[in-house]
Every structure is written in C-alpha cells, then in structure tokens.
Amino acid sequence: MGKNTSSGGATAHFSGHETFPLRQMWLKKVYDRADSFGYIHKSTFTNEDAIAKFGVGKNMVASIRHWALACNVITEEGAPAGSYVITDHGKAVLADHGVDPYGENPTTAWYAHWWLAGRGSRATTWRWLFNFVTSPTFSREDLEAPLTEYARSLDPNRKLSTATISRDIETCIRGYAPRSAGGSPEDYAEPMLGELGLIYEERKGHFSFRRGPKPTLHDGMFAYALIDFWKSTAPGTSSLAFEAIAYGEGSPGRVFKLDEESVAERLLRLEDLTRKELSWTDTAGLRQVHRKGELTQKLSDLMIDKAYA
C-alpha cells in the first residue's frame, strides 16, 4: 500500500470493518482479552475459539479488531512480535476501574470519531468524508467517484474496486446515521458514533452533516483534538490562526462540524482549561491561539482527563 500524501500521512485503508459499523461494547471486548501486561496475541482474533470468546460471528471478530486498531485502543507499536498492546488511553478508559469501561460517556465516542476522521490512519473514507465533502446533501452514489479519485491520488498503483469503495462509504455513513427501517436486526444495533448527531438522513438515501455547537463535545476533548491537529500540521509554530482551527483540513472545526461561533466560544475557554498553556487572542482583527510551552503528551492527557471529569 502506498502512503497517504495528505497531512494525515497515513497508509490508505478502505476495508477491515467487514461492513460492520463500530458498536458500543466492542472496544471493551478487546480490552478484556488482554493479559496482565496489556498484551493480546494476534491469534486471539483468528483462533477457532475466537467466536466463542467474543460472542460474535467470525467476520465480526475481524471487524472488532479493525475498530480497536483504528480507534487507538490497541497498537502494534511497542508490542512483542505477533501481539498487540493496549494503548495507555485504552487502559485509562476501558479498565474495569477506568473512566468509561462500558463506553457510555460521549467523550469516548468523540475520541473514536477524532481518530477516524481527524487522524484517519486506518479509516481513509472517514477522514475524506469529514474533511473534503462540502455539498449540503450527498448520497452514497454521489461520493463514489470523488472518493475513488482521492484514493488514486494517494496510491496511483493500487487498484480499488467500486464495490470496495461503495461498501466503505456505506459502512461509514451507517455508523453515524443508522438505517431507520428495513434491513436485518443487525442494522438496529445502535452504532457507537450514531449518538454524536454528525450526519442525518435528510430523505431516503440522501444525507447531510449537522453543523453547530455539539453540546456533548466536552471542551477537554476539543482541546485534545486542537493539540493533536497543531502537532501534526504546524509543530514548530507558537501560534495557530483561527481560520486553520475552524476550517483547516483535519481541524477540530471541520472534523467535529462546528460552526464558527462554536469554535470561537470554545477558544475563549482554553486559557482556564489548559492552565494558561494555551490562550486565545483577538487583537486588531488577528484571531489566534498561542502556546506558552511545548505541546506535550502530558497536556493532551490532562485534556482527556478533564473531558471525562
């Protein structure tokens, strides 16, 4: 697979979910399979007993693994050969005494959305949809040709079938706007990202983004995303312009579908939230966020802690 040339800098991924949108308890199911060191052998997902252990069908086990990787719950980085390791964030949230072991806090869903649509390292369609689709309404068919073109720009040598692209778009949209009627009982299982209210079905087969304040998005989660975006796009700069935060590719404003006023309101609260590490200024028409020191992992962790407080 070729490298993604966009600011996400990741390999293009258009499969792995087996067409199942992310479900509420799936990330916890993965966490519970880890040993006391936080390691999960890769065979856990492929062994004969995987179906019994996870309590779902074979394709769904593969899907659960995909989502755990895409949402930064497990990673191969720092894991022994043939294994995954639970990330620090995964432990903090999903441990039995973690901040949200059953995935009921909206912050967990917003975090998953950020990793899919903001980072997009294993979810190219998610990143593309939330960053590049600007039409007021869209259908799955409307998205197929431009997404295929985008995929080709990332990796000209890779052949992707229309069916693969179509399935990926369908899975992505259905994860945010579940089918309202018809289909199998599987379609009624509420997807984890459905509660975010980011996409709605305007009329049958035609969808729209819901732009606006996002009351369930905690300021701490917004600040975490802002720091993440800053580190990936302009790590050497001591300030970031309002326009970049609200409208830039991979920005919190775009990925969370916030309107300009909502972004500005959240930036006004940054100074108190970050203990003056980040501050907002609006002087002589120059609107920007300044940072006092380095954009550390400690600051990112603090923002996530606050988002769950």
Short mmCIF file of C-alpha atoms in Angstrom, two decimals:
data_model
loop_
_atom_site.label_atom_id
_atom_site.label_comp_id
_atom_site.label_asym_id
_atom_site.label_seq_id
_atom_site.Cartn_x
_atom_site.Cartn_y
_atom_site.Cartn_z
CA MET A 1 0.00 0.00 0.00
CA GLY A 2 1.21 3.47 -0.82
CA LYS A 3 1.50 6.32 1.61
CA ASN A 4 -1.21 8.90 2.00
CA THR A 5 0.12 12.21 0.77
CA SER A 6 -2.36 14.29 2.75
CA SER A 7 -1.46 15.82 6.12
CA GLY A 8 -2.68 12.64 7.80
CA GLY A 9 0.46 10.97 6.41
CA ALA A 10 -1.02 7.51 6.79
CA THR A 11 -1.47 4.45 4.60
CA ALA A 12 -4.77 4.38 2.72
CA HIS A 13 -7.29 1.93 4.23
CA PHE A 14 -10.63 1.07 2.67
CA SER A 15 -11.54 -2.18 4.41
CA GLY A 16 -11.15 -4.24 7.57
CA HIS A 17 -14.51 -3.48 9.18
CA GLU A 18 -16.26 -6.28 7.25
CA THR A 19 -19.10 -3.73 6.71
CA PHE A 20 -20.00 -3.61 10.42
CA PRO A 21 -20.12 -0.12 11.97
CA LEU A 22 -18.46 0.31 15.37
CA ARG A 23 -20.68 -0.84 18.26
CA GLN A 24 -20.83 0.38 21.84
CA MET A 25 -19.26 -2.60 23.68
CA TRP A 26 -16.75 -3.77 21.07
CA LEU A 27 -13.76 -1.80 22.35
CA LYS A 28 -14.33 -3.17 25.84
CA LYS A 29 -14.49 -6.72 24.44
CA VAL A 30 -10.98 -6.23 23.04
CA TYR A 31 -9.64 -4.75 26.29
CA ASP A 32 -10.96 -7.75 28.22
CA ARG A 33 -8.90 -10.14 26.08
CA ALA A 34 -5.57 -8.58 27.15
CA ASP A 35 -3.25 -10.29 29.64
CA SER A 36 -1.97 -8.60 32.83
CA PHE A 37 0.76 -6.85 30.81
CA GLY A 38 -1.78 -5.40 28.37
CA TYR A 39 -0.75 -7.71 25.50
CA ILE A 40 -3.15 -9.51 23.17
CA HIS A 41 -1.76 -12.21 20.93
CA LYS A 42 -2.87 -11.71 17.32
CA SER A 43 -4.15 -15.29 17.22
CA THR A 44 -6.80 -14.25 19.79
CA PHE A 45 -8.74 -12.85 16.84
CA THR A 46 -8.21 -15.80 14.49
CA ASN A 47 -8.23 -18.92 16.68
CA GLU A 48 -11.09 -21.40 16.48
CA ASP A 49 -12.36 -20.24 19.87
CA ALA A 50 -12.41 -16.53 18.92
CA ILE A 51 -16.11 -16.71 18.04
CA ALA A 52 -16.96 -18.14 21.47
CA LYS A 53 -14.67 -15.71 23.35
CA PHE A 54 -16.01 -12.60 21.66
CA GLY A 55 -19.56 -13.89 21.44
CA VAL A 56 -19.98 -12.82 17.80
CA GLY A 57 -19.52 -14.30 14.31
CA LYS A 58 -16.15 -14.69 12.60
CA ASN A 59 -16.44 -11.60 10.38
CA MET A 60 -17.49 -9.54 13.37
CA VAL A 61 -14.37 -10.62 15.30
CA ALA A 62 -12.25 -9.26 12.43
CA SER A 63 -14.32 -6.07 12.50
CA ILE A 64 -13.82 -5.66 16.26
CA ARG A 65 -10.05 -5.93 15.81
CA HIS A 66 -10.16 -3.35 13.00
CA TRP A 67 -12.07 -0.82 15.11
CA ALA A 68 -9.82 -1.33 18.14
CA LEU A 69 -6.79 -0.52 15.95
CA ALA A 70 -8.48 2.38 14.14
CA CYS A 71 -9.68 3.98 17.41
CA ASN A 72 -6.29 3.71 19.17
CA VAL A 73 -7.30 1.09 21.74
CA ILE A 74 -4.65 -1.39 20.59
CA THR A 75 -1.45 -0.93 18.61
CA GLU A 76 1.48 -2.98 17.32
CA GLU A 77 3.93 -0.29 18.44
CA GLY A 78 5.90 -1.49 21.46
CA ALA A 79 4.22 -4.91 21.42
CA PRO A 80 6.14 -8.22 21.20
CA ALA A 81 6.15 -9.94 17.78
CA GLY A 82 2.79 -11.45 16.96
CA SER A 83 0.97 -9.31 19.51
CA TYR A 84 -0.91 -6.07 20.04
CA VAL A 85 -0.69 -3.96 23.17
CA ILE A 86 -3.46 -1.92 24.80
CA THR A 87 -2.64 1.79 24.47
CA ASP A 88 -2.35 3.99 27.57
CA HIS A 89 -5.58 5.67 26.56
CA GLY A 90 -7.28 2.29 26.13
CA LYS A 91 -6.24 1.28 29.66
CA ALA A 92 -7.29 4.58 31.21
CA VAL A 93 -10.75 4.41 29.68
CA LEU A 94 -11.66 0.73 29.41
CA ALA A 95 -10.16 -0.89 32.51
CA ASP A 96 -12.83 -2.11 34.93
CA HIS A 97 -11.98 0.86 37.14
CA GLY A 98 -11.30 3.13 34.15
CA VAL A 99 -13.10 6.37 33.40
CA ASP A 100 -15.59 4.76 30.98
CA PRO A 101 -15.36 0.94 30.94
CA TYR A 102 -18.68 0.47 29.15
CA GLY A 103 -18.31 3.23 26.57
CA GLU A 104 -21.29 5.20 27.87
CA ASN A 105 -19.58 8.61 28.12
CA PRO A 106 -19.97 10.70 24.93
CA THR A 107 -16.25 11.60 25.15
CA THR A 108 -15.37 8.00 24.22
CA ALA A 109 -17.42 8.26 21.02
CA TRP A 110 -15.97 11.71 20.22
CA TYR A 111 -12.45 10.35 20.78
CA ALA A 112 -13.16 7.42 18.42
CA HIS A 113 -14.53 9.87 15.84
CA TRP A 114 -11.40 12.03 16.13
CA TRP A 115 -9.14 9.04 15.46
CA LEU A 116 -11.23 8.00 12.48
CA ALA A 117 -12.00 11.34 10.84
CA GLY A 118 -9.25 13.56 12.26
CA ARG A 119 -6.34 11.13 12.19
CA GLY A 120 -7.82 8.70 9.67
CA SER A 121 -4.78 6.43 9.70
CA ARG A 122 -6.90 3.30 9.26
CA ALA A 123 -10.09 4.99 8.05
CA THR A 124 -9.38 6.89 4.83
CA THR A 125 -13.06 7.26 3.88
CA TRP A 126 -13.89 8.74 7.29
CA ARG A 127 -11.14 11.33 7.02
CA TRP A 128 -12.07 12.16 3.44
CA LEU A 129 -15.81 12.45 4.12
CA PHE A 130 -15.48 14.84 7.05
CA ASN A 131 -12.71 16.94 5.51
CA PHE A 132 -13.43 17.14 1.79
CA VAL A 133 -17.16 16.73 1.24
CA THR A 134 -18.69 20.20 1.23
CA SER A 135 -22.01 19.67 -0.59
CA PRO A 136 -25.12 20.39 1.52
CA THR A 137 -26.53 16.90 0.87
CA PHE A 138 -24.98 13.74 -0.54
CA SER A 139 -25.88 10.17 -1.38
CA ARG A 140 -23.59 7.17 -1.33
CA GLU A 141 -23.52 7.23 -5.13
CA ASP A 142 -22.51 10.91 -5.17
CA LEU A 143 -19.42 10.06 -3.12
CA GLU A 144 -18.12 7.06 -5.08
CA ALA A 145 -16.38 8.85 -7.99
CA PRO A 146 -14.66 11.62 -5.95
CA LEU A 147 -13.53 9.15 -3.27
CA THR A 148 -12.14 6.82 -5.96
CA GLU A 149 -10.23 9.78 -7.39
CA TYR A 150 -8.90 10.70 -3.95
CA ALA A 151 -7.82 7.08 -3.37
CA ARG A 152 -6.00 7.12 -6.69
CA SER A 153 -4.17 10.32 -5.73
CA LEU A 154 -2.89 8.60 -2.56
CA ASP A 155 -1.71 5.47 -4.35
CA PRO A 156 -1.79 5.56 -8.16
CA ASN A 157 -0.64 1.92 -8.44
CA ARG A 158 -3.36 0.45 -6.27
CA LYS A 159 -6.50 -0.92 -7.89
CA LEU A 160 -9.62 -0.44 -5.79
CA SER A 161 -12.92 -1.89 -6.95
CA THR A 162 -16.07 0.21 -7.00
CA ALA A 163 -17.61 -2.39 -4.67
CA THR A 164 -14.88 -1.83 -2.05
CA ILE A 165 -15.32 1.95 -2.18
CA SER A 166 -19.11 1.63 -2.10
CA ARG A 167 -19.06 -0.70 0.93
CA ASP A 168 -16.68 1.60 2.77
CA ILE A 169 -18.90 4.65 2.17
CA GLU A 170 -22.00 2.69 3.22
CA THR A 171 -20.33 1.49 6.45
CA CYS A 172 -19.06 4.97 7.23
CA ILE A 173 -22.42 6.71 6.78
CA ARG A 174 -24.34 3.95 8.57
CA GLY A 175 -22.02 4.34 11.56
CA TYR A 176 -23.33 7.88 12.07
CA ALA A 177 -26.85 7.64 10.62
CA PRO A 178 -28.22 4.14 11.23
CA ARG A 179 -30.89 2.75 8.93
CA SER A 180 -34.30 3.79 10.16
CA ALA A 181 -36.30 0.91 8.70
CA GLY A 182 -35.85 -2.35 6.84
CA GLY A 183 -32.70 -4.43 6.76
CA SER A 184 -31.63 -7.12 9.20
CA PRO A 185 -31.78 -6.98 13.02
CA GLU A 186 -28.04 -6.17 12.89
CA ASP A 187 -28.95 -2.76 11.46
CA TYR A 188 -30.90 -1.89 14.58
CA ALA A 189 -27.92 -2.34 16.91
CA GLU A 190 -27.10 1.27 17.73
CA PRO A 191 -23.67 2.19 16.36
CA MET A 192 -21.40 3.97 18.81
CA LEU A 193 -20.99 7.07 16.64
CA GLY A 194 -24.72 7.45 15.99
CA GLU A 195 -25.16 9.35 19.26
CA LEU A 196 -22.88 12.18 18.04
CA GLY A 197 -25.52 13.51 15.67
CA LEU A 198 -22.98 14.41 12.99
CA ILE A 199 -24.86 13.02 9.97
CA TYR A 200 -28.59 12.65 9.45
CA GLU A 201 -30.72 11.22 6.67
CA GLU A 202 -32.49 14.17 5.11
CA ARG A 203 -34.57 11.98 2.82
CA LYS A 204 -34.21 8.35 1.82
CA GLY A 205 -30.64 7.75 0.70
CA HIS A 206 -29.66 11.43 0.98
CA PHE A 207 -27.62 12.66 3.92
CA SER A 208 -26.42 15.92 5.42
CA PHE A 209 -23.90 16.96 8.05
CA ARG A 210 -25.36 18.54 11.17
CA ARG A 211 -23.26 21.64 11.78
CA GLY A 212 -23.47 23.56 15.03
CA PRO A 213 -22.47 23.70 18.71
CA LYS A 214 -22.29 19.93 19.60
CA PRO A 215 -23.34 20.07 23.28
CA THR A 216 -21.98 16.58 24.08
CA LEU A 217 -18.47 17.50 22.89
CA HIS A 218 -16.54 18.42 26.03
CA ASP A 219 -14.13 21.37 25.88
CA GLY A 220 -11.39 18.98 27.03
CA MET A 221 -11.97 16.72 24.01
CA PHE A 222 -11.99 19.76 21.72
CA ALA A 223 -8.67 20.94 23.23
CA TYR A 224 -7.16 17.44 22.87
CA ALA A 225 -8.10 17.47 19.18
CA LEU A 226 -6.71 21.00 18.77
CA ILE A 227 -3.35 19.97 20.27
CA ASP A 228 -3.28 16.85 18.10
CA PHE A 229 -4.06 18.89 14.97
CA TRP A 230 -1.43 21.50 15.88
CA LYS A 231 1.26 18.86 16.41
CA SER A 232 0.53 17.21 13.06
CA THR A 233 0.23 20.34 10.91
CA ALA A 234 2.36 23.12 12.43
CA PRO A 235 4.53 21.69 15.24
CA GLY A 236 7.16 24.42 15.03
CA THR A 237 4.80 27.39 15.36
CA SER A 238 3.94 29.16 18.61
CA SER A 239 0.52 30.31 17.37
CA LEU A 240 -2.29 28.94 15.26
CA ALA A 241 -4.77 31.09 13.31
CA PHE A 242 -8.50 30.86 13.93
CA GLU A 243 -9.11 30.01 10.26
CA ALA A 244 -6.86 26.95 10.50
CA ILE A 245 -8.63 25.71 13.65
CA ALA A 246 -12.11 26.27 12.23
CA TYR A 247 -11.61 25.32 8.57
CA GLY A 248 -8.25 23.59 8.03
CA GLU A 249 -8.05 20.03 6.69
CA GLY A 250 -8.14 17.72 9.71
CA SER A 251 -9.03 20.60 12.06
CA PRO A 252 -11.39 20.32 15.05
CA GLY A 253 -13.79 22.75 13.37
CA ARG A 254 -14.10 20.59 10.25
CA VAL A 255 -13.94 17.16 11.86
CA PHE A 256 -16.47 17.99 14.60
CA LYS A 257 -18.64 20.04 12.19
CA LEU A 258 -18.66 23.09 14.47
CA ASP A 259 -19.90 26.46 13.27
CA GLU A 260 -17.61 29.48 13.57
CA GLU A 261 -19.31 30.84 16.69
CA SER A 262 -18.99 27.49 18.50
CA VAL A 263 -15.26 27.31 17.72
CA ALA A 264 -14.75 30.88 18.99
CA GLU A 265 -16.66 30.16 22.22
CA ARG A 266 -14.50 27.12 22.95
CA LEU A 267 -11.28 29.01 22.22
CA LEU A 268 -12.28 31.69 24.74
CA ARG A 269 -12.36 28.99 27.44
CA LEU A 270 -8.96 27.50 26.52
CA GLU A 271 -6.87 29.55 28.92
CA ASP A 272 -8.70 28.38 32.05
CA LEU A 273 -9.00 24.83 30.75
CA THR A 274 -5.29 24.42 29.92
CA ARG A 275 -3.97 26.31 32.98
CA LYS A 276 -2.72 29.07 30.66
CA GLU A 277 -0.69 26.70 28.47
CA LEU A 278 -2.88 27.78 25.54
CA SER A 279 -4.50 31.20 25.22
CA TRP A 280 -6.78 32.93 22.73
CA THR A 281 -6.17 36.46 21.45
CA ASP A 282 -8.25 38.66 19.20
CA THR A 283 -6.38 41.89 18.61
CA ALA A 284 -6.56 44.17 15.59
CA GLY A 285 -8.56 41.54 13.75
CA LEU A 286 -5.84 38.90 14.27
CA ARG A 287 -7.51 35.91 15.87
CA GLN A 288 -5.20 33.15 17.06
CA VAL A 289 -4.28 30.68 19.77
CA HIS A 290 -0.85 30.97 21.40
CA ARG A 291 1.02 28.29 23.29
CA LYS A 292 3.23 29.06 26.26
CA GLY A 293 5.44 25.98 26.08
CA GLU A 294 5.69 22.66 24.26
CA LEU A 295 2.60 20.75 23.16
CA THR A 296 3.34 17.85 25.47
CA GLN A 297 1.69 14.47 25.85
CA LYS A 298 1.08 15.49 29.46
CA LEU A 299 -1.08 18.39 28.29
CA SER A 300 -3.01 16.12 25.90
CA ASP A 301 -3.58 13.62 28.73
CA LEU A 302 -4.79 16.40 31.02
CA MET A 303 -7.35 17.48 28.42
CA ILE A 304 -8.68 13.92 28.12
CA ASP A 305 -8.86 13.65 31.95
CA LYS A 306 -10.91 16.84 32.03
CA ALA A 307 -13.17 15.59 29.25
CA TYR A 308 -14.15 12.64 31.47
CA ALA A 309 -14.36 14.60 34.73
#
